[in-house]
Coordinates of C-alpha atoms in Angstrom, one line a residue:
Chain A
X1 CA -31.9 -39.2 37.7
X2 CA -34.9 -37.6 36.1
X3 CA -35.7 -36.7 32.5
X4 CA -34.4 -33.2 33.0
X5 CA -31.0 -34.6 33.8
X6 CA -31.0 -37.6 31.4
X7 CA -31.8 -35.7 28.2
X8 CA -29.0 -33.1 28.5
X9 CA -26.6 -36.0 29.4
X10 CA -27.7 -37.9 26.3
X11 CA -27.3 -34.7 24.2
X12 CA -23.8 -34.1 25.6
X13 CA -22.7 -37.7 24.9
X14 CA -24.2 -37.6 21.4
X15 CA -22.3 -34.4 20.7
X16 CA -19.0 -36.3 20.8
X17 CA -20.0 -38.9 18.3
X18 CA -19.8 -37.1 14.9
X19 CA -16.2 -36.0 15.3
X20 CA -15.2 -39.2 16.9
X21 CA -16.4 -41.1 13.8
X22 CA -14.1 -39.1 11.6
X23 CA -11.1 -40.3 13.7
X24 CA -11.9 -43.9 13.0
X25 CA -13.3 -43.8 9.5
X26 CA -11.8 -42.2 6.4
X27 CA -13.7 -39.7 4.3
X28 CA -15.5 -41.1 1.3
X29 CA -13.8 -39.3 -1.7
X30 CA -17.3 -38.7 -3.3
X31 CA -18.3 -36.5 -0.3
X32 CA -14.9 -34.9 0.4
X33 CA -15.9 -31.3 0.2
X34 CA -19.1 -31.8 2.3
X35 CA -17.1 -33.4 5.0
X36 CA -14.5 -30.7 4.9
X37 CA -17.2 -28.1 5.1
X38 CA -18.9 -29.6 8.2
X39 CA -15.6 -30.2 10.0
X40 CA -15.5 -26.8 11.9
X41 CA -19.0 -27.4 13.1
X42 CA -18.2 -30.9 14.3
X43 CA -15.2 -29.5 16.2
X44 CA -17.4 -26.8 17.7
X45 CA -20.1 -29.2 19.0
X46 CA -17.3 -31.5 20.2
X47 CA -15.6 -28.7 22.1
X48 CA -19.0 -27.3 23.3
X49 CA -19.9 -30.7 24.7
X50 CA -16.6 -31.0 26.4
X51 CA -16.9 -27.5 27.9
X52 CA -20.4 -28.3 29.2
X53 CA -19.4 -31.6 30.7
X54 CA -16.4 -30.3 32.5
X55 CA -17.1 -26.6 33.3
X56 CA -20.9 -26.6 33.6
X57 CA -21.8 -30.0 34.9
X58 CA -18.8 -30.9 37.1
X59 CA -17.2 -27.5 38.1
X60 CA -20.5 -25.7 38.1
X61 CA -19.1 -22.6 36.5
X62 CA -21.7 -20.3 35.0
X63 CA -21.8 -20.7 31.2
X64 CA -23.6 -17.5 30.2
X65 CA -20.5 -16.0 28.5
X66 CA -19.9 -19.4 26.8
X67 CA -23.5 -19.6 25.5
X68 CA -23.2 -16.1 23.9
X69 CA -19.9 -16.9 22.4
X70 CA -21.2 -20.3 21.3
X71 CA -24.1 -18.7 19.4
X72 CA -21.7 -16.6 17.4
X73 CA -19.2 -19.4 16.8
X74 CA -22.0 -21.6 15.7
X75 CA -23.0 -19.0 13.2
X76 CA -19.4 -18.8 11.9
X77 CA -19.2 -22.6 11.5
X78 CA -22.5 -22.8 9.7
X79 CA -21.7 -19.8 7.6
X80 CA -18.5 -21.7 6.5
X81 CA -20.4 -24.9 5.9
X82 CA -23.1 -23.3 3.7
X83 CA -20.6 -21.1 1.8
X84 CA -18.5 -24.2 1.0
X85 CA -21.6 -26.1 0.0
X86 CA -23.2 -23.5 -2.1
X87 CA -20.1 -22.1 -3.7
X88 CA -19.2 -18.5 -4.7
X89 CA -22.5 -17.8 -6.6
X90 CA -24.2 -16.5 -3.5
X91 CA -21.3 -14.4 -2.2
X92 CA -23.5 -11.3 -1.7
X93 CA -25.9 -13.3 0.4
X94 CA -23.1 -14.6 2.5
X95 CA -21.4 -11.3 2.9
X96 CA -24.7 -9.6 3.8
X97 CA -25.5 -12.2 6.4
X98 CA -22.1 -12.0 7.9
X99 CA -22.4 -8.2 8.2
X100 CA -25.8 -8.4 9.8
X101 CA -24.8 -11.0 12.4
X102 CA -21.5 -9.3 13.3
X103 CA -23.4 -6.0 13.9
X104 CA -26.0 -7.9 15.9
X105 CA -23.4 -9.6 17.9
X106 CA -21.6 -6.3 18.7
X107 CA -25.0 -4.8 19.8
X108 CA -25.6 -7.8 22.0
X109 CA -22.2 -7.5 23.6
X110 CA -22.9 -3.8 24.3
X111 CA -26.2 -4.5 26.1
X112 CA -25.0 -7.8 27.5
X113 CA -26.2 -8.6 31.1
X114 CA -26.3 -11.9 32.9
X115 CA -30.1 -11.8 33.5
X116 CA -31.1 -11.2 29.9
X117 CA -28.4 -13.0 27.9
X118 CA -30.7 -15.8 26.7
X119 CA -33.1 -13.2 25.2
X120 CA -30.3 -11.3 23.6
X121 CA -28.9 -14.6 22.1
X122 CA -32.4 -15.3 20.8
X123 CA -32.4 -11.9 19.0
X124 CA -29.2 -13.0 17.3
X125 CA -30.8 -16.3 16.5
X126 CA -33.4 -14.6 14.2
X127 CA -30.9 -13.8 11.4
X128 CA -29.1 -17.1 12.0
X129 CA -32.3 -19.0 11.7
X130 CA -33.2 -17.1 8.5
X131 CA -29.7 -17.7 7.2
X132 CA -30.0 -21.5 7.8
X133 CA -33.5 -21.7 6.3
X134 CA -32.5 -19.7 3.2
X135 CA -29.3 -21.5 2.7
X136 CA -31.1 -24.9 3.1
X137 CA -33.7 -23.8 0.6
X138 CA -31.0 -22.8 -1.9
X139 CA -29.2 -26.1 -1.4
X140 CA -32.4 -28.1 -2.1
X141 CA -33.1 -25.9 -5.1
X142 CA -29.6 -26.4 -6.5
X143 CA -29.7 -30.1 -5.8
X144 CA -32.7 -30.6 -8.1
X145 CA -30.9 -28.9 -10.9
X146 CA -28.0 -31.3 -10.6
X147 CA -27.8 -35.0 -11.5
X148 CA -30.4 -36.8 -9.6
X149 CA -29.2 -39.1 -6.8
X150 CA -31.1 -40.4 -3.8
X151 CA -31.2 -37.9 -0.9
X152 CA -30.6 -40.6 1.6
X153 CA -27.0 -41.2 0.5
X154 CA -26.0 -37.5 0.7
X155 CA -24.4 -36.5 4.1
X156 CA -25.4 -32.9 3.7
X157 CA -29.1 -33.9 3.6
X158 CA -28.8 -35.2 7.1
X159 CA -26.7 -32.2 8.3
X160 CA -29.3 -29.7 6.9
X161 CA -32.3 -31.7 8.1
X162 CA -30.8 -31.8 11.6
X163 CA -30.0 -28.1 11.5
X164 CA -33.5 -27.2 10.3
X165 CA -35.2 -29.2 13.1
X166 CA -32.8 -27.9 15.7
X167 CA -33.2 -24.3 14.9
X168 CA -37.0 -24.5 14.4
X169 CA -37.5 -26.4 17.7
X170 CA -35.2 -24.2 19.7
X171 CA -36.2 -20.8 18.4
X172 CA -39.2 -20.0 20.6
X173 CA -37.7 -21.4 23.8
X174 CA -34.6 -19.3 23.3
X175 CA -36.8 -16.2 22.6
X176 CA -39.1 -16.8 25.6
X177 CA -36.7 -18.4 28.0
X178 CA -36.4 -15.5 30.4
X179 CA -40.1 -14.8 30.4
X180 CA -40.9 -18.4 31.1
X181 CA -38.3 -18.4 33.9
X182 CA -39.6 -15.3 35.5
X183 CA -43.4 -15.7 35.0
X184 CA -44.0 -19.4 35.1
X185 CA -40.9 -21.0 36.5
X186 CA -41.3 -23.6 33.9
X187 CA -38.3 -22.8 31.8
X188 CA -36.4 -25.9 32.6
X189 CA -39.3 -28.2 31.6
X190 CA -39.7 -26.2 28.3
X191 CA -35.9 -26.2 27.8
X192 CA -36.3 -30.0 27.2
X193 CA -37.9 -29.1 23.8
X194 CA -34.6 -27.4 22.9
X195 CA -32.6 -30.4 24.2
X196 CA -34.8 -32.8 22.2
X197 CA -34.1 -30.8 19.0
X198 CA -30.4 -30.9 19.9
X199 CA -30.5 -34.7 20.3
X200 CA -32.3 -35.1 16.9
X201 CA -29.7 -32.8 15.3
X202 CA -26.8 -34.7 16.7
X203 CA -28.3 -38.0 15.6
X204 CA -28.8 -36.6 12.1
X205 CA -25.3 -35.2 11.9
X206 CA -23.9 -38.6 13.2
X207 CA -25.8 -40.4 10.4
X208 CA -24.5 -37.9 7.9
X209 CA -20.9 -38.3 9.0
X210 CA -21.3 -42.1 8.9
X211 CA -22.7 -41.8 5.3
X212 CA -19.8 -39.5 4.3
X213 CA -17.1 -41.8 5.6
X214 CA -16.0 -45.3 4.9
X215 CA -14.2 -48.1 6.7
X216 CA -10.4 -47.5 6.8
X217 CA -8.5 -50.1 4.8
Chain B
X1 CA -49.8 -12.5 36.4
X2 CA -51.3 -16.0 35.8
X3 CA -52.9 -14.9 32.6
X4 CA -49.6 -13.5 31.3
X5 CA -47.8 -16.7 32.2
X6 CA -50.4 -18.8 30.3
X7 CA -50.0 -16.5 27.3
X8 CA -46.2 -16.9 27.3
X9 CA -46.6 -20.7 27.6
X10 CA -49.2 -20.8 24.8
X11 CA -47.0 -18.6 22.7
X12 CA -44.1 -20.9 23.3
X13 CA -46.0 -24.1 22.5
X14 CA -47.9 -22.7 19.5
X15 CA -44.7 -21.0 18.1
X16 CA -42.6 -24.1 18.5
X17 CA -45.4 -26.2 17.0
X18 CA -45.6 -23.9 14.0
X19 CA -41.9 -23.8 13.5
X20 CA -41.6 -27.6 13.8
X21 CA -44.5 -28.0 11.4
X22 CA -42.8 -25.8 8.9
X23 CA -39.5 -27.6 9.3
X24 CA -40.9 -31.1 8.9
X25 CA -43.3 -29.8 6.2
X26 CA -40.3 -28.5 4.2
X27 CA -38.4 -31.8 4.6
X28 CA -41.4 -33.8 3.7
X29 CA -42.0 -31.7 0.5
X30 CA -38.4 -32.0 -0.5
X31 CA -38.2 -35.8 0.1
X32 CA -41.5 -36.4 -1.7
X33 CA -40.6 -34.1 -4.6
X34 CA -37.2 -35.6 -5.0
X35 CA -38.6 -39.1 -4.9
X36 CA -41.1 -38.2 -7.6
X37 CA -38.4 -36.6 -9.7
X38 CA -36.1 -39.6 -9.1
X39 CA -38.8 -42.0 -10.3
X40 CA -39.5 -39.8 -13.3
X41 CA -35.8 -39.7 -14.3
X42 CA -35.4 -43.5 -13.7
X43 CA -38.5 -44.2 -15.9
X44 CA -37.0 -41.9 -18.6
X45 CA -33.6 -43.8 -18.4
X46 CA -35.4 -47.1 -18.6
X47 CA -37.3 -46.0 -21.7
X48 CA -34.1 -44.8 -23.3
X49 CA -32.4 -48.1 -22.4
X50 CA -35.3 -50.0 -24.0
X51 CA -35.2 -47.9 -27.1
X52 CA -31.4 -48.3 -27.4
X53 CA -31.6 -52.1 -26.9
X54 CA -34.4 -52.3 -29.5
X55 CA -32.4 -50.3 -32.0
X56 CA -29.4 -52.5 -31.3
X57 CA -31.5 -55.6 -32.0
X58 CA -32.9 -54.1 -35.2
X59 CA -29.4 -53.1 -36.4
X60 CA -28.0 -56.5 -35.6
X61 CA -30.9 -58.1 -37.6
X62 CA -30.2 -55.7 -40.5
X63 CA -26.5 -56.4 -40.6
X64 CA -27.1 -60.2 -40.3
X65 CA -29.6 -60.1 -43.2
X66 CA -27.2 -58.0 -45.3
X67 CA -24.4 -60.4 -44.6
X68 CA -26.5 -63.5 -45.3
X69 CA -28.3 -62.2 -48.4
X70 CA -25.5 -60.0 -49.8
X71 CA -22.0 -61.1 -48.9
X72 CA -22.9 -64.8 -48.5
X73 CA -24.8 -64.8 -51.8
X74 CA -21.9 -63.1 -53.6
X75 CA -19.4 -65.6 -52.2
X76 CA -21.6 -68.5 -53.2
X77 CA -21.8 -67.1 -56.7
X78 CA -17.9 -66.8 -56.8
X79 CA -17.6 -70.3 -55.6
X80 CA -19.9 -71.6 -58.4
X81 CA -17.9 -69.6 -61.0
X82 CA -14.7 -71.1 -59.7
X83 CA -16.1 -74.6 -60.0
X84 CA -17.0 -73.9 -63.6
X85 CA -13.6 -72.4 -64.3
X86 CA -11.8 -75.3 -62.6
X87 CA -13.4 -77.7 -64.9
X88 CA -12.3 -75.7 -68.0
X89 CA -8.8 -74.8 -66.8
X90 CA -7.5 -78.2 -65.8
X91 CA -3.8 -76.8 -65.8
X92 CA -4.5 -74.5 -62.8
X93 CA -6.7 -76.9 -60.9
X94 CA -4.6 -76.7 -57.7
X95 CA -4.8 -72.9 -57.6
X96 CA -8.5 -73.0 -58.2
X97 CA -9.0 -75.6 -55.4
X98 CA -7.1 -73.3 -53.0
X99 CA -9.1 -70.3 -54.0
X100 CA -12.3 -72.3 -53.6
X101 CA -11.2 -73.4 -50.1
X102 CA -10.6 -69.8 -49.2
X103 CA -14.0 -68.7 -50.5
X104 CA -15.5 -71.7 -48.6
X105 CA -13.8 -70.5 -45.4
X106 CA -15.0 -66.9 -46.0
X107 CA -18.5 -68.1 -46.6
X108 CA -18.6 -70.1 -43.4
X109 CA -17.2 -67.2 -41.4
X110 CA -19.8 -64.9 -42.8
X111 CA -22.6 -67.3 -41.9
X112 CA -21.2 -67.7 -38.4
X113 CA -21.0 -63.9 -37.9
X114 CA -24.5 -63.5 -39.4
X115 CA -25.9 -66.2 -37.0
X116 CA -24.1 -64.7 -34.1
X117 CA -25.5 -61.3 -34.8
X118 CA -29.1 -62.6 -35.0
X119 CA -29.7 -66.3 -34.6
X120 CA -32.2 -67.2 -37.3
X121 CA -33.9 -69.8 -35.0
X122 CA -34.6 -67.2 -32.4
X123 CA -37.2 -65.4 -34.5
X124 CA -38.7 -68.5 -36.1
X125 CA -38.5 -71.2 -33.3
X126 CA -38.0 -69.2 -30.1
X127 CA -35.6 -69.0 -27.3
X128 CA -35.0 -72.7 -26.4
X129 CA -34.2 -74.1 -29.9
X130 CA -32.0 -71.0 -30.6
X131 CA -30.2 -71.5 -27.3
X132 CA -29.7 -75.2 -27.9
X133 CA -28.3 -74.6 -31.3
X134 CA -25.9 -71.9 -30.1
X135 CA -24.7 -73.8 -27.1
X136 CA -24.2 -77.0 -29.1
X137 CA -21.9 -75.1 -31.4
X138 CA -19.8 -73.3 -28.7
X139 CA -19.9 -76.4 -26.4
X140 CA -18.3 -78.5 -29.1
X141 CA -15.5 -76.0 -29.6
X142 CA -14.9 -75.3 -25.9
X143 CA -15.5 -78.9 -24.8
X144 CA -18.3 -78.0 -22.4
X145 CA -21.4 -80.1 -22.1
X146 CA -24.4 -77.8 -22.1
X147 CA -27.8 -79.2 -21.2
X148 CA -30.8 -77.1 -21.9
X149 CA -34.2 -78.2 -20.5
X150 CA -37.5 -76.5 -20.6
X151 CA -41.0 -77.3 -19.3
X152 CA -42.8 -77.5 -22.6
X153 CA -42.9 -74.8 -25.3
X154 CA -41.6 -71.6 -23.8
X155 CA -43.5 -69.0 -25.8
X156 CA -42.1 -65.5 -25.1
X157 CA -42.5 -62.1 -26.7
X158 CA -39.8 -61.6 -29.3
X159 CA -38.1 -58.7 -27.5
X160 CA -37.9 -60.7 -24.2
X161 CA -36.6 -63.8 -25.9
X162 CA -33.9 -61.8 -27.7
X163 CA -32.7 -60.1 -24.4
X164 CA -32.7 -63.4 -22.6
X165 CA -30.7 -65.0 -25.4
X166 CA -28.1 -62.2 -25.1
X167 CA -28.0 -62.6 -21.3
X168 CA -27.4 -66.3 -21.6
X169 CA -24.9 -65.8 -24.4
X170 CA -22.9 -63.4 -22.2
X171 CA -23.0 -65.8 -19.2
X172 CA -22.0 -68.8 -21.2
X173 CA -19.2 -66.8 -23.0
X174 CA -17.9 -66.0 -19.5
X175 CA -18.0 -69.7 -18.6
X176 CA -16.0 -70.5 -21.7
X177 CA -13.5 -67.7 -21.2
X178 CA -12.9 -67.7 -17.5
X179 CA -15.1 -70.3 -15.8
X180 CA -13.1 -73.5 -16.2
X181 CA -16.4 -75.2 -16.7
X182 CA -17.0 -78.8 -18.0
X183 CA -20.7 -79.0 -17.5
X184 CA -23.5 -76.5 -17.4
X185 CA -27.3 -77.1 -16.9
X186 CA -29.8 -74.5 -18.0
X187 CA -33.4 -75.1 -16.9
X188 CA -36.1 -72.8 -18.2
X189 CA -39.5 -72.9 -16.6
X190 CA -42.5 -70.8 -17.6
X191 CA -45.3 -70.8 -15.0
X192 CA -48.4 -68.7 -15.7
X193 CA -46.8 -65.3 -16.0
X194 CA -43.5 -65.8 -14.4
X195 CA -40.3 -67.2 -16.1
X196 CA -37.5 -68.8 -14.2
X197 CA -34.1 -69.7 -15.6
X198 CA -31.7 -71.7 -13.5
X199 CA -28.1 -71.8 -14.6
X200 CA -25.8 -74.2 -12.8
X201 CA -22.2 -74.9 -13.7
X202 CA -19.2 -76.8 -12.1
X203 CA -16.6 -74.2 -12.8
X204 CA -14.6 -71.7 -10.7
X205 CA -16.9 -69.8 -8.3
X206 CA -17.2 -66.1 -8.7
X207 CA -19.2 -63.4 -7.0
X208 CA -21.6 -61.7 -9.4
X209 CA -22.2 -58.6 -7.2
X210 CA -18.6 -58.0 -6.4
X211 CA -17.5 -58.3 -10.0
X212 CA -20.4 -56.1 -11.2
X213 CA -19.0 -53.3 -9.1
X214 CA -15.6 -53.4 -10.9
X215 CA -15.2 -50.7 -13.5
X216 CA -14.3 -53.1 -16.3
X217 CA -17.3 -55.4 -15.8
X218 CA -19.0 -54.3 -19.0
X219 CA -20.3 -57.8 -19.8
X220 CA -22.0 -58.2 -16.4
X221 CA -23.4 -54.6 -16.5
X222 CA -24.8 -55.5 -19.9
X223 CA -26.5 -58.5 -18.4
X224 CA -28.0 -56.3 -15.7
X225 CA -29.2 -53.6 -18.2
X226 CA -30.8 -56.2 -20.5
X227 CA -32.6 -57.9 -17.7
X228 CA -33.7 -54.5 -16.3
X229 CA -35.1 -53.6 -19.7
X230 CA -37.4 -56.6 -19.6
X231 CA -38.2 -56.4 -15.9
X232 CA -36.0 -59.3 -14.9
X233 CA -33.5 -59.9 -12.1
X234 CA -30.6 -62.2 -11.7
X235 CA -29.8 -63.7 -8.3
X236 CA -26.8 -65.7 -7.4
X237 CA -27.6 -68.5 -5.1
X238 CA -25.3 -69.2 -2.1
X239 CA -21.7 -69.3 -3.1
X240 CA -20.2 -72.8 -3.2
X241 CA -16.7 -74.3 -3.1
X242 CA -17.1 -75.4 -6.7
X243 CA -19.5 -74.1 -9.4
X244 CA -22.0 -71.4 -9.6
X245 CA -25.8 -71.2 -9.5
X246 CA -27.7 -68.3 -10.9
X247 CA -31.5 -67.7 -11.1
X248 CA -33.0 -65.3 -13.5
X249 CA -36.6 -64.4 -12.8
X250 CA -39.0 -62.5 -14.9
X251 CA -42.5 -61.6 -13.6
X252 CA -45.2 -60.5 -15.9
X253 CA -43.4 -61.9 -18.9
X254 CA -46.1 -61.0 -21.4
X255 CA -46.1 -57.3 -20.3
X256 CA -42.3 -56.9 -20.4

């Protein structure tokens, strides 16, 4: 096995860990709403990893449709996470983002073709990336106005840090994947950058889930 | 074609590097700023705690002085008048004697409260004599043998001595109330700038940290706050089958 196979396998295995932790540990009451907010995303990455492992790795079924659907589902899960986290004060921002992404998703579906699906998903990634960055910024801003506690004990800090790193690292590879594949044939090597970001995010989310839960009595 | 390929690869690497730089930069700024803010708030809380403890000390001293000079003085005067009256009114001697005993008891209680609020020896003689006097008094009542030893004269700033006295008072009160203690050794050692106080007893073992986390542990929290205010820490040595051993350490005593 070479690095191109090992890293995706590590990422897939790590994707199972956050949700699995919640089965064996109970939610810390102090972080109840954060843990409830991240639950859909945890389920999504769990199901995503399961799909990739069974359908993509073993059955070798093309996952282009799944990737497109996953991008949209990922947005929905993150939209829910940030909306729960930031509350109703930013409702216009959330409604606006939802509208833009739904319109973008419908356009992508209209123009969808197997050969260009990665580029189309990358276009959808632009508003999602902006949404994650702006929401994270608002969360940090709000946090400093509240009672000061150490960032290292807040599960959401790990979730948000992981998301920022993942989206930042994966943006250009998603955007240029098709060009890299056609022109240089190096897309798989460069794809490892995306997978590395994914691994970092899963580790951060796992730490966050661990911090947000406690040993069952 | 080769040139275009290189451009795409360069764009990918430069773009990803910039994005990651922004991401890590943002996280770095947030963590640094929050740490700075956290320290600032903690410093503010520490200052408030110091001010509040200092005010408490001053208020205790004022009430103790008022009790000693005011109420005690008045009771002494009443006692003297009663003695004079008792001599003149020989018929009601028994009643006068009873009143005098009552006034005596009130006088003693007032003195005890006054001393408890602010031990007079603490200001004049320092921590060790004040502690010895206090423990002698409670030891006799609770049947506990307290032994206080010190390496020479332990000269401490008044505010530090006062907080340490309160900490030791809290610890020994706990021993009397819940500790089932018969003997307790307190060793105070001042070396250069650091002060170490070892407290050893033979009572029921208890875990300081675990009890501190309980919501009703106001006494233990008080100990922690007072020590924190003077830059001290309390450490429980290894838990034993019988007895407890605590070490209080204060570095930079003179700057506390």
